[in-house]
mmCIF file of C-alpha atoms in Angstrom:
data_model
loop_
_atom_site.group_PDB
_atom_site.id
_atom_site.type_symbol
_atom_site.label_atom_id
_atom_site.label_comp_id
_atom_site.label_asym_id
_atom_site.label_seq_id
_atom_site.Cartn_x
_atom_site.Cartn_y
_atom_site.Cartn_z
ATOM 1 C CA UNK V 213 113.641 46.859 28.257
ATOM 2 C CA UNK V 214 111.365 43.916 29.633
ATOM 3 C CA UNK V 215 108.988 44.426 32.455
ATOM 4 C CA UNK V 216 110.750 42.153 34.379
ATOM 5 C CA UNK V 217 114.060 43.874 33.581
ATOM 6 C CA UNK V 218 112.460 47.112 34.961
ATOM 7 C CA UNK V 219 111.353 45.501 38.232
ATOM 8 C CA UNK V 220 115.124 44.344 39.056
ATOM 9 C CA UNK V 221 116.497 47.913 37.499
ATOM 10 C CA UNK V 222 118.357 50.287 40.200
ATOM 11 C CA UNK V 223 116.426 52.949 39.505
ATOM 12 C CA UNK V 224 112.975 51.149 40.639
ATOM 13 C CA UNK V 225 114.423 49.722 43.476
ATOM 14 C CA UNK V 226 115.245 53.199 44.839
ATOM 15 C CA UNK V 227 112.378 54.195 44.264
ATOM 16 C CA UNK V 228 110.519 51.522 46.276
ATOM 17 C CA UNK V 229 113.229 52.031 49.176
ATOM 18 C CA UNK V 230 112.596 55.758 48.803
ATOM 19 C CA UNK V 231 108.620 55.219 49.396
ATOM 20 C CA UNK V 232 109.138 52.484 51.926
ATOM 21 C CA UNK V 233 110.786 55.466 54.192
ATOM 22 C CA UNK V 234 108.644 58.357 53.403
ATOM 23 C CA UNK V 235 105.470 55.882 54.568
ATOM 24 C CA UNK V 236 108.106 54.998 58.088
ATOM 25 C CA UNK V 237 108.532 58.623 58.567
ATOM 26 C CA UNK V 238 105.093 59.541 57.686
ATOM 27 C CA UNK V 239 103.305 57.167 60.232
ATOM 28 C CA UNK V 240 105.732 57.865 63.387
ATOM 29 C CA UNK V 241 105.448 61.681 63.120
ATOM 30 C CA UNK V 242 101.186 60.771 62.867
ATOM 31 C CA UNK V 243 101.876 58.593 66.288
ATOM 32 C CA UNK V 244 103.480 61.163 67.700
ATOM 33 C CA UNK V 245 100.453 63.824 66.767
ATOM 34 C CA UNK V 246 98.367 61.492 68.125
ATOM 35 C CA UNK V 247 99.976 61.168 71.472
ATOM 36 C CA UNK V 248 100.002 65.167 71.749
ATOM 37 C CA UNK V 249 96.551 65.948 70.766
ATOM 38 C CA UNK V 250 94.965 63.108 72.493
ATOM 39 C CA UNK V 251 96.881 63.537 75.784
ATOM 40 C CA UNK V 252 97.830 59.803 75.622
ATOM 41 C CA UNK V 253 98.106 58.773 79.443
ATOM 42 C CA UNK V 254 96.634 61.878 80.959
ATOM 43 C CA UNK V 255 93.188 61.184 82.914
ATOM 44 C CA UNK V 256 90.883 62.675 84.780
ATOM 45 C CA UNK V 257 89.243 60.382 87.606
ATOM 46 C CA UNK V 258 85.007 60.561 87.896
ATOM 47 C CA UNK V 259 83.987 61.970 91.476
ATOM 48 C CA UNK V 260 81.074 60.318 93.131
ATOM 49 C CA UNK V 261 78.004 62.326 92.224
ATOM 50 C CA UNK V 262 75.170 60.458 94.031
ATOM 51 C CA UNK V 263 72.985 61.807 96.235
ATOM 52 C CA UNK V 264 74.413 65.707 95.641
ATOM 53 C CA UNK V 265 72.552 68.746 94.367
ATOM 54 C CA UNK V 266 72.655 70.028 90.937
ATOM 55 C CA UNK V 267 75.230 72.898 92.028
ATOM 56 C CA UNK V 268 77.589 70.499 93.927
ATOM 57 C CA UNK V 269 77.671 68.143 91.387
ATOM 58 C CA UNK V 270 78.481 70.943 89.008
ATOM 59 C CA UNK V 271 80.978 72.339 90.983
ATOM 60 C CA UNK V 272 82.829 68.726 91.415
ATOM 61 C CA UNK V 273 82.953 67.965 87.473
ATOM 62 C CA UNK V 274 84.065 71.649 86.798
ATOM 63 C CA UNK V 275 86.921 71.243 89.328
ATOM 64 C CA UNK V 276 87.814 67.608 87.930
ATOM 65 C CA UNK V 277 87.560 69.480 84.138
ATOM 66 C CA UNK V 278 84.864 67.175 83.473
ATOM 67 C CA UNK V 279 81.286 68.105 81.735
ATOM 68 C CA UNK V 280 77.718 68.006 83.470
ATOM 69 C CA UNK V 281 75.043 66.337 81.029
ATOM 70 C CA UNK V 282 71.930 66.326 82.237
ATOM 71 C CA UNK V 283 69.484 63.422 81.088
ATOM 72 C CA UNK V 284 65.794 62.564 81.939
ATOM 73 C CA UNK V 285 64.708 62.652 85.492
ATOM 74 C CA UNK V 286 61.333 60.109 85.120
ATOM 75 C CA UNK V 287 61.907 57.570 88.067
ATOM 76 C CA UNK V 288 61.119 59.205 91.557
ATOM 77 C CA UNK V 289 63.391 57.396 94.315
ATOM 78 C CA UNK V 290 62.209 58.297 97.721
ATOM 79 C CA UNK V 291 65.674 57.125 99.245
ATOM 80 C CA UNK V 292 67.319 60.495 97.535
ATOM 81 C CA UNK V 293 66.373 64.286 97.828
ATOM 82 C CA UNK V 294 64.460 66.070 95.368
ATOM 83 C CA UNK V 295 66.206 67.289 92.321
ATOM 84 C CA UNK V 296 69.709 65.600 93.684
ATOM 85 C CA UNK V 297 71.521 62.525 91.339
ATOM 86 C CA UNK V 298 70.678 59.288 91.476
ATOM 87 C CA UNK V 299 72.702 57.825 88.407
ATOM 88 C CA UNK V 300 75.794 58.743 86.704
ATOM 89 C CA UNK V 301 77.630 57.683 83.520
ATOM 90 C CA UNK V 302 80.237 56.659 83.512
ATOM 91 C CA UNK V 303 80.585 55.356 87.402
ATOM 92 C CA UNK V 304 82.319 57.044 89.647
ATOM 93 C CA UNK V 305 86.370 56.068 90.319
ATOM 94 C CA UNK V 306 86.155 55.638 86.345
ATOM 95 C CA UNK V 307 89.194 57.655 84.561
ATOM 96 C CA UNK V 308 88.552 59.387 81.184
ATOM 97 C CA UNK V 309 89.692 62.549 79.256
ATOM 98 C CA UNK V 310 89.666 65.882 79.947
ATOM 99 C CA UNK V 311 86.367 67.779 78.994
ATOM 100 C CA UNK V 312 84.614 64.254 78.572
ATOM 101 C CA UNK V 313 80.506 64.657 79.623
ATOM 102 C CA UNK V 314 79.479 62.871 82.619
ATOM 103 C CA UNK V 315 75.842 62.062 81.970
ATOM 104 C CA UNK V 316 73.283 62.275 85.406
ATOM 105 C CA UNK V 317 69.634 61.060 85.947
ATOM 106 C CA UNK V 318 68.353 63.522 88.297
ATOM 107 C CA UNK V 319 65.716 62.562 90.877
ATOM 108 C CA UNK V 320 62.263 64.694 90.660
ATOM 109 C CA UNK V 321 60.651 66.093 93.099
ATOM 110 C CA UNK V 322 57.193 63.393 93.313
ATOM 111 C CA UNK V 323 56.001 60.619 91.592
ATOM 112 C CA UNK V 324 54.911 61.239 88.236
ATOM 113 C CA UNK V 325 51.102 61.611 87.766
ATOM 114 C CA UNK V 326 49.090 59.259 85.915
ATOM 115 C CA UNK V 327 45.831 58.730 84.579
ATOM 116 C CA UNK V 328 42.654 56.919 85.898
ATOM 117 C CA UNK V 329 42.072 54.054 83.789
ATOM 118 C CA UNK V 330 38.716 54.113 81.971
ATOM 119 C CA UNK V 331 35.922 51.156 82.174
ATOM 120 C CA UNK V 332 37.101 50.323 86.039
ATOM 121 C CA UNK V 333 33.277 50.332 87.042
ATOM 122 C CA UNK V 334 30.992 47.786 87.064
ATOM 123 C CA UNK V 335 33.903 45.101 86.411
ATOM 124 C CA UNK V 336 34.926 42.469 89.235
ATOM 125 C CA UNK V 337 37.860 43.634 92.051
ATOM 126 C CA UNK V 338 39.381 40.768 90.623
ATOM 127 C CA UNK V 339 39.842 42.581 87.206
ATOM 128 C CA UNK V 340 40.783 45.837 89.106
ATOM 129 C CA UNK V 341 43.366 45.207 91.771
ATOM 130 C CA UNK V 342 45.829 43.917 89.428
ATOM 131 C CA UNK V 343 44.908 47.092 86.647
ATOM 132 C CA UNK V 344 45.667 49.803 89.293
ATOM 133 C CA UNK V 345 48.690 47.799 91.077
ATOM 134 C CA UNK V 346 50.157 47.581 87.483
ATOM 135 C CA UNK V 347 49.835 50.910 86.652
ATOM 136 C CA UNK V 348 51.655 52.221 90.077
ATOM 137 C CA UNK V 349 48.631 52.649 92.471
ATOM 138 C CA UNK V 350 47.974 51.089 95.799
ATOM 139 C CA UNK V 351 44.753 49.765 97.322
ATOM 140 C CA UNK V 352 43.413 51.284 100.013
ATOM 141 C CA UNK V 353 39.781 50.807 101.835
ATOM 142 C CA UNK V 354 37.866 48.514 100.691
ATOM 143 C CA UNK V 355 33.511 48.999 101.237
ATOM 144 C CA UNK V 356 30.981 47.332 100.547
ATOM 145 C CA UNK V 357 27.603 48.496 99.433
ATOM 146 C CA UNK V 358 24.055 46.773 98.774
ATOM 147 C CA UNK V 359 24.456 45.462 95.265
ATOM 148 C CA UNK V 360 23.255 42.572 93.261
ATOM 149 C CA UNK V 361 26.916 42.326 92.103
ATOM 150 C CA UNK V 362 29.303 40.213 94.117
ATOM 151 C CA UNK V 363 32.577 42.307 94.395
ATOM 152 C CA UNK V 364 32.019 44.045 91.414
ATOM 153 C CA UNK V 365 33.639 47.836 91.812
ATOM 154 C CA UNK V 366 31.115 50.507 92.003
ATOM 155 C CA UNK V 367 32.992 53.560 93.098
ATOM 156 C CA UNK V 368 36.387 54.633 93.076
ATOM 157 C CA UNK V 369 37.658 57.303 95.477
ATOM 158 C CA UNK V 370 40.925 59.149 96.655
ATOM 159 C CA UNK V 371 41.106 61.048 100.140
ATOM 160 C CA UNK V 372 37.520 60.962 100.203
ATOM 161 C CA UNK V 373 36.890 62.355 96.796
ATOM 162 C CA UNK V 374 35.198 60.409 94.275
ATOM 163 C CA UNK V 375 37.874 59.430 91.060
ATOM 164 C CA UNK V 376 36.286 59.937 87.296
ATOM 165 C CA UNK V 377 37.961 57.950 84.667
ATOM 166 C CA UNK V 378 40.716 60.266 83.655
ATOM 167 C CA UNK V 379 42.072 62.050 86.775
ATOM 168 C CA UNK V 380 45.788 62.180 87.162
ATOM 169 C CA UNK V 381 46.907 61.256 90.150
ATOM 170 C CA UNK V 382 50.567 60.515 92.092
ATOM 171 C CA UNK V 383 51.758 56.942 91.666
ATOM 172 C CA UNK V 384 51.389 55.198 94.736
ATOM 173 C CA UNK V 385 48.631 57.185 95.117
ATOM 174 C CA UNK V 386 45.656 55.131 97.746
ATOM 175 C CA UNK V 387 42.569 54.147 95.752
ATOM 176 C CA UNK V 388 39.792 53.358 97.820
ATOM 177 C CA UNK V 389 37.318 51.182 96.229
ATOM 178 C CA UNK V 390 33.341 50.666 97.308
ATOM 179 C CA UNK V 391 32.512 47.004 95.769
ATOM 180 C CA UNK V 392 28.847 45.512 95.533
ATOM 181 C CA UNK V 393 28.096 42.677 98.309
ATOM 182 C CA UNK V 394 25.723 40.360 96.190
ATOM 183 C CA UNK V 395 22.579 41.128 98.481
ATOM 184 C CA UNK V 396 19.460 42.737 96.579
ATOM 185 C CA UNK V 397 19.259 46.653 97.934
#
């Protein structure tokens, strides 16, 4: 019998028809499973989260059979309470699954604390102001002191208390600064 003879044969045709089935059959009882265990068309709907506590935002996703996540809580935002949510994923109003995480960015409670810059002295106010502004601080009083230096920064100081290079302090923290005035002393 020729190959080609074999291909047009009864027997290999039933076969094929036989396989053709079995792979119908096969896939819609898969799409079927898949509708079940999935729960195809069954959502849950996101609750709005901002601006709650830890607790009532807990007790929100547990009663929508949704999962807290909670992620890093860097950025203060003075506009919320401490330790309440000020970011969710996904948004609120958003449908998804049962069980599904809802991750939240939790405000802390202050600004973060960073560090004095080192080699602030004995450089210009022009070189300084934009140093501290960048890294968060604000500019407070400004002196000035007998010094052959025009405007170059002598001190630095913080409620009174002289800053070392170093010092952690709140962002937006008030830097007062005590600047030379170009006269001989």
């Amino acid at each position: 019998m020729s190959f080609v003879k074999f291909l047009f044969s009864k027997t290999f045709l039933k076969q094929i028809a036989l396989a053709v089935l079995v792979l119908v059959v096969l896939c819609f009882i898969l799409l079927k499973w898949l509708n079940v265990s999935t729960n195809h068309g069954d959502f849950e709907t996101v609750p709005d989260l901002k601006g709650k506590s830890i607790s009532v935002a807990q007790v929100e996703l547990g009663d929508n059979n949704l999962v807290m996540q909670i992620q890093d809580s860097a950025n203060y935002n003075p506009d919320y309470p401490k330790f309440s949510v000020i970011e969710q994923d996904p948004i609120a109003g958003a449908k998804v699954k049962k069980d599904r995480k809802i991750y939240i960015t939790l405000n802390p409670s202050g600004y973060r604390k960073i560090r004095v810059p080192d080699g602030l002295i004995d450089k210009t106010f022009r070189q300084v102001k934009p140093t501290l502004e960048a890294l968060g601080f604000k500019i407070g009083k400004i002196s000035y002191v007998d010094n052959l230096g025009k405007d170059v920064v002598l001190k630095l100081s913080h409620k009174g208390k002289p800053l070392e290079a170093g010092e952690k302090l709140a962002k937006t923290s008030v830097i007062d600064l005590v600047l030379g005035n170009g006269n001989r002393p």
